[in-house]
mmCIF file of C-alpha atoms in Angstrom:
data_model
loop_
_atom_site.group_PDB
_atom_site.id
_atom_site.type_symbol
_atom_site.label_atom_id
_atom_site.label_comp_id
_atom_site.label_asym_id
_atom_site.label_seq_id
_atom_site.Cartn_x
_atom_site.Cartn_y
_atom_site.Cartn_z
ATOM 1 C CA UNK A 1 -9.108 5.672 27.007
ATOM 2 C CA UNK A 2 -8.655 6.409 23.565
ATOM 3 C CA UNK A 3 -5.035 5.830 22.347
ATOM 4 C CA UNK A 4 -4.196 7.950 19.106
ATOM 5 C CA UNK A 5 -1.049 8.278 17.279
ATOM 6 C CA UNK A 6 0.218 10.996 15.255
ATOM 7 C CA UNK A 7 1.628 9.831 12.345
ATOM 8 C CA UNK A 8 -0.148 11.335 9.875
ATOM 9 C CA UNK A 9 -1.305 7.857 8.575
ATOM 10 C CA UNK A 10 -5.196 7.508 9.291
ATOM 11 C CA UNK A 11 -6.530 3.740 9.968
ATOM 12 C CA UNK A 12 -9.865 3.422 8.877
ATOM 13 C CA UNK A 13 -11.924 1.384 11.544
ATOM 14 C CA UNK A 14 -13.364 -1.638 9.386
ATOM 15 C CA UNK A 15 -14.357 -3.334 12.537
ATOM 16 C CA UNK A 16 -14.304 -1.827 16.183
ATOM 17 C CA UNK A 17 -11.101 -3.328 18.145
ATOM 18 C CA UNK A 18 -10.557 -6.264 15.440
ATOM 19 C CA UNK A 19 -10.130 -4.607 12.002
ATOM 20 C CA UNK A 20 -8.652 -1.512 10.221
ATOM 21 C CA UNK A 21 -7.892 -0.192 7.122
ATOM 22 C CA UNK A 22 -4.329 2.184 5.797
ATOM 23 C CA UNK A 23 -4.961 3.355 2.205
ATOM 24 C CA UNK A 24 -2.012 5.071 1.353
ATOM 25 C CA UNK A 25 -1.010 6.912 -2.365
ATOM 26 C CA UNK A 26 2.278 8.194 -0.858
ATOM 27 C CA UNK A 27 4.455 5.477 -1.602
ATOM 28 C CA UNK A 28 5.991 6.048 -4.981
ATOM 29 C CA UNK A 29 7.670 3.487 -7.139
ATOM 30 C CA UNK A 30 9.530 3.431 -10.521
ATOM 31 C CA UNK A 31 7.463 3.254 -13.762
ATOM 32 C CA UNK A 32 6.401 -0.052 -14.198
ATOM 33 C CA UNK A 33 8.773 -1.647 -11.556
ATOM 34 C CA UNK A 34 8.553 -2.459 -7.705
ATOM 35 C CA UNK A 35 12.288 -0.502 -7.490
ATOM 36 C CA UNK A 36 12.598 2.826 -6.037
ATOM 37 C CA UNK A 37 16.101 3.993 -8.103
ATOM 38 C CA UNK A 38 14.734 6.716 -10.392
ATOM 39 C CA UNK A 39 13.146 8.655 -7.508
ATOM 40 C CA UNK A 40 13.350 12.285 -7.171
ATOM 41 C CA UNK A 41 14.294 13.374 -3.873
ATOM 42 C CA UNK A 42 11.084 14.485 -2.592
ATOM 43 C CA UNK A 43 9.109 10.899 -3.531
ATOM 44 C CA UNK A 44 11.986 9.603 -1.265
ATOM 45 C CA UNK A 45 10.994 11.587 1.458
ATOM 46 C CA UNK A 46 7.645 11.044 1.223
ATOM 47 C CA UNK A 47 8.225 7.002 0.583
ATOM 48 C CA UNK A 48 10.078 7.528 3.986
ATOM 49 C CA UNK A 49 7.848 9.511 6.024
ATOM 50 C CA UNK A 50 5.155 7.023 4.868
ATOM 51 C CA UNK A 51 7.113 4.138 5.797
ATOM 52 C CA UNK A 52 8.233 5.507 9.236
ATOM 53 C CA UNK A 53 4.264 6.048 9.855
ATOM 54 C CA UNK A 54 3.239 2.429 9.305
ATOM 55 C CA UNK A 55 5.884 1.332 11.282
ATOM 56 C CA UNK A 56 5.107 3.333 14.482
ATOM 57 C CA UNK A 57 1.451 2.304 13.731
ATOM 58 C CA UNK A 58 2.111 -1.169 13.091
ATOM 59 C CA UNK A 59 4.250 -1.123 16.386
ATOM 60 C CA UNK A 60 1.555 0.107 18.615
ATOM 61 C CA UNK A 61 -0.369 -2.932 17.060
ATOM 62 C CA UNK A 62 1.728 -5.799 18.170
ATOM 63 C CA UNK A 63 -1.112 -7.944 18.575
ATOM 64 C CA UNK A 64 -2.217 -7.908 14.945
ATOM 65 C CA UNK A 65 -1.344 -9.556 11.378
ATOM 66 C CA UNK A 66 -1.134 -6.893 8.548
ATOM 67 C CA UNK A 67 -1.926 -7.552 5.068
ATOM 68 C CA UNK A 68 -0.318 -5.564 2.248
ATOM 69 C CA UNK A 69 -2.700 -5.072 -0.742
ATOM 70 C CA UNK A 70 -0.475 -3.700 -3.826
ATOM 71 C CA UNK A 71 -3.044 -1.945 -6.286
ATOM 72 C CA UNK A 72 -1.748 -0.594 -10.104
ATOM 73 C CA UNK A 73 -3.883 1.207 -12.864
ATOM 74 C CA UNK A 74 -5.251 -1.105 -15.350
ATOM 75 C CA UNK A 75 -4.959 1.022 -18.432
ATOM 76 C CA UNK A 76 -6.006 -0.932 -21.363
ATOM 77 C CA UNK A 77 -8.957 -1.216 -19.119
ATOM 78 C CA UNK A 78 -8.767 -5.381 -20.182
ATOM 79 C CA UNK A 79 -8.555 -8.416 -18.247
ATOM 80 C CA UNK A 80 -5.360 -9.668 -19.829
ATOM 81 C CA UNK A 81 -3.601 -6.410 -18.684
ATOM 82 C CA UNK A 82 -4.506 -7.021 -15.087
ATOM 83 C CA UNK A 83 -3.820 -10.899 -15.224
ATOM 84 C CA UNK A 84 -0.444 -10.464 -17.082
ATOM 85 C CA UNK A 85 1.029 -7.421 -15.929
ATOM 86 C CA UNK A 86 -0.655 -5.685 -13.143
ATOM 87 C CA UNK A 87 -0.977 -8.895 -10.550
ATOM 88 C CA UNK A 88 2.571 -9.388 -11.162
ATOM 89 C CA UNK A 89 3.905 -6.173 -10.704
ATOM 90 C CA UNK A 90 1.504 -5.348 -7.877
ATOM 91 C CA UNK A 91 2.884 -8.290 -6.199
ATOM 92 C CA UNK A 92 6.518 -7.229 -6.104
ATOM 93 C CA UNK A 93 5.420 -4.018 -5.050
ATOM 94 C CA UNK A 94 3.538 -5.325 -2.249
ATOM 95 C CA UNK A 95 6.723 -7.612 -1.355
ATOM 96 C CA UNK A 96 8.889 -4.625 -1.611
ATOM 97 C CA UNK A 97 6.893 -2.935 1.171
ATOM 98 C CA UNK A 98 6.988 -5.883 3.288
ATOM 99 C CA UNK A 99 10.474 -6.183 3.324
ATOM 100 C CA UNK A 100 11.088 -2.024 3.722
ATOM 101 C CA UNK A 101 8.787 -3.344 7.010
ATOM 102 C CA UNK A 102 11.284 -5.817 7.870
ATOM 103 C CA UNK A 103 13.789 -3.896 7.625
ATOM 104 C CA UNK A 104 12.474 -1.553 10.356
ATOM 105 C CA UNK A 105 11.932 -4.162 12.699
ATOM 106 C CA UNK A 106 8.499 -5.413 12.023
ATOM 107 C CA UNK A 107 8.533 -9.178 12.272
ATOM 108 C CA UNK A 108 8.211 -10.845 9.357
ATOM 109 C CA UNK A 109 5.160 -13.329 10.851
ATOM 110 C CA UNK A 110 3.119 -10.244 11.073
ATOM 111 C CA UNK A 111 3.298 -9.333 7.428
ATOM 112 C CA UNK A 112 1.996 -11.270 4.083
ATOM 113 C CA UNK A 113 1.899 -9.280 0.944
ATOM 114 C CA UNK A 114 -0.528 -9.620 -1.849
ATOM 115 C CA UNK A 115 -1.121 -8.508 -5.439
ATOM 116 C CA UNK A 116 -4.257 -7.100 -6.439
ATOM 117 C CA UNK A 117 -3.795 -5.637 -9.974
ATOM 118 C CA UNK A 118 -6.513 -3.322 -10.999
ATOM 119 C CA UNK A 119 -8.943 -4.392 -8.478
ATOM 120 C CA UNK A 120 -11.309 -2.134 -6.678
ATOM 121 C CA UNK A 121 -10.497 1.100 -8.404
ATOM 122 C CA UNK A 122 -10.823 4.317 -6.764
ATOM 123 C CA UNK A 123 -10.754 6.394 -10.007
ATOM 124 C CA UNK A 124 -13.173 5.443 -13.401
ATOM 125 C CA UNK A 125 -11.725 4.280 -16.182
ATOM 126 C CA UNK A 126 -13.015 7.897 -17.647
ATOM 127 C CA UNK A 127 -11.437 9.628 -15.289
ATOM 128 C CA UNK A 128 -7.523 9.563 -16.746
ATOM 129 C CA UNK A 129 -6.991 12.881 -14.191
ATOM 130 C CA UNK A 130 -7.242 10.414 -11.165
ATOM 131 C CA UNK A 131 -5.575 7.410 -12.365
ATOM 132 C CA UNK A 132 -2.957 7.794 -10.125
ATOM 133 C CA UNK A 133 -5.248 6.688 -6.746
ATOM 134 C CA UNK A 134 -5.383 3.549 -8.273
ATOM 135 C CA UNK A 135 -1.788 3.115 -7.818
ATOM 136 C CA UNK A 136 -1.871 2.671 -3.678
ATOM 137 C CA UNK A 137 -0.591 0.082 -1.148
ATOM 138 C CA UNK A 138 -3.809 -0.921 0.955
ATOM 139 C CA UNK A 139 -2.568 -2.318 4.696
ATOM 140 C CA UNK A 140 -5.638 -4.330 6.322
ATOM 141 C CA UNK A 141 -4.631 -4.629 9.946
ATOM 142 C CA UNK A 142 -6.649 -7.547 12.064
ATOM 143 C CA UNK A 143 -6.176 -8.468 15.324
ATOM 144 C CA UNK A 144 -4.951 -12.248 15.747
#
């Protein structure tokens, strides 16, 4: 039997009944920051509705530790960039999600958060248009 949920929020299959994938570019943060304060409305919603996805996701997956990859943009396209700034800040953005998780009643021994700075970018550096893919949360789900 094939159990799907409708959240909205696709797992990629990495490996058959052990390991899956969540990209997600729906989680918005402040400029620079891991804060959520200067929001509009609608990247509120959308930070919720993503949230509230996850979570039924990750509760359907009891069974499993989840590992929250924070990705940014490396813009200066330079090593120093990512090693100063972007791990860093994609850290406390990957925190931040864990503890939104926590705070909807994921446990916290399922969760570990981890920067990635401008590793693995979707986008080219050319490509200025799609910059903004780079800036995703990554959730690798693995059965224990």
């Amino acid at each position: 039997e094939n159990k799907k949920i409708k959240t909205g929020i696709q797992m990629i299959v990495v490996i058959p009944d052990k390991k899956w994938k969540i990209v997600v570019n729906t989680i918005h943060f402040d400029p620079d920051k891991a804060t959520f304060d200067r929001l509009t409305m609608t990247q509120r919603r959308e930070n919720n509705e993503t949230i509230d996805g996850l979570v039924m996701q990750l509760k359907a997956h009891p069974d499993c530790n989840v590992l929250i990859e924070g990705y940014a943009n490396n813009v200066t396209n330079t090593e120093r960039e990512d090693l100063e700034e972007l791990i860093p800040l994609s850290q406390e953005r990957a925190r931040a999600i864990l503890n939104q998780l926590i705070r909807k009643n994921i446990p916290e021994e399922m969760l570990t958060a981890k920067g990635m700075g401008g590793a693995n970018p979707i986008a080219k550096w050319e490509d200025k248009e799609n910059w903004w893919k780079n800036r995703r949360v990554e959730f690798v789900i693995e059965k224990k």
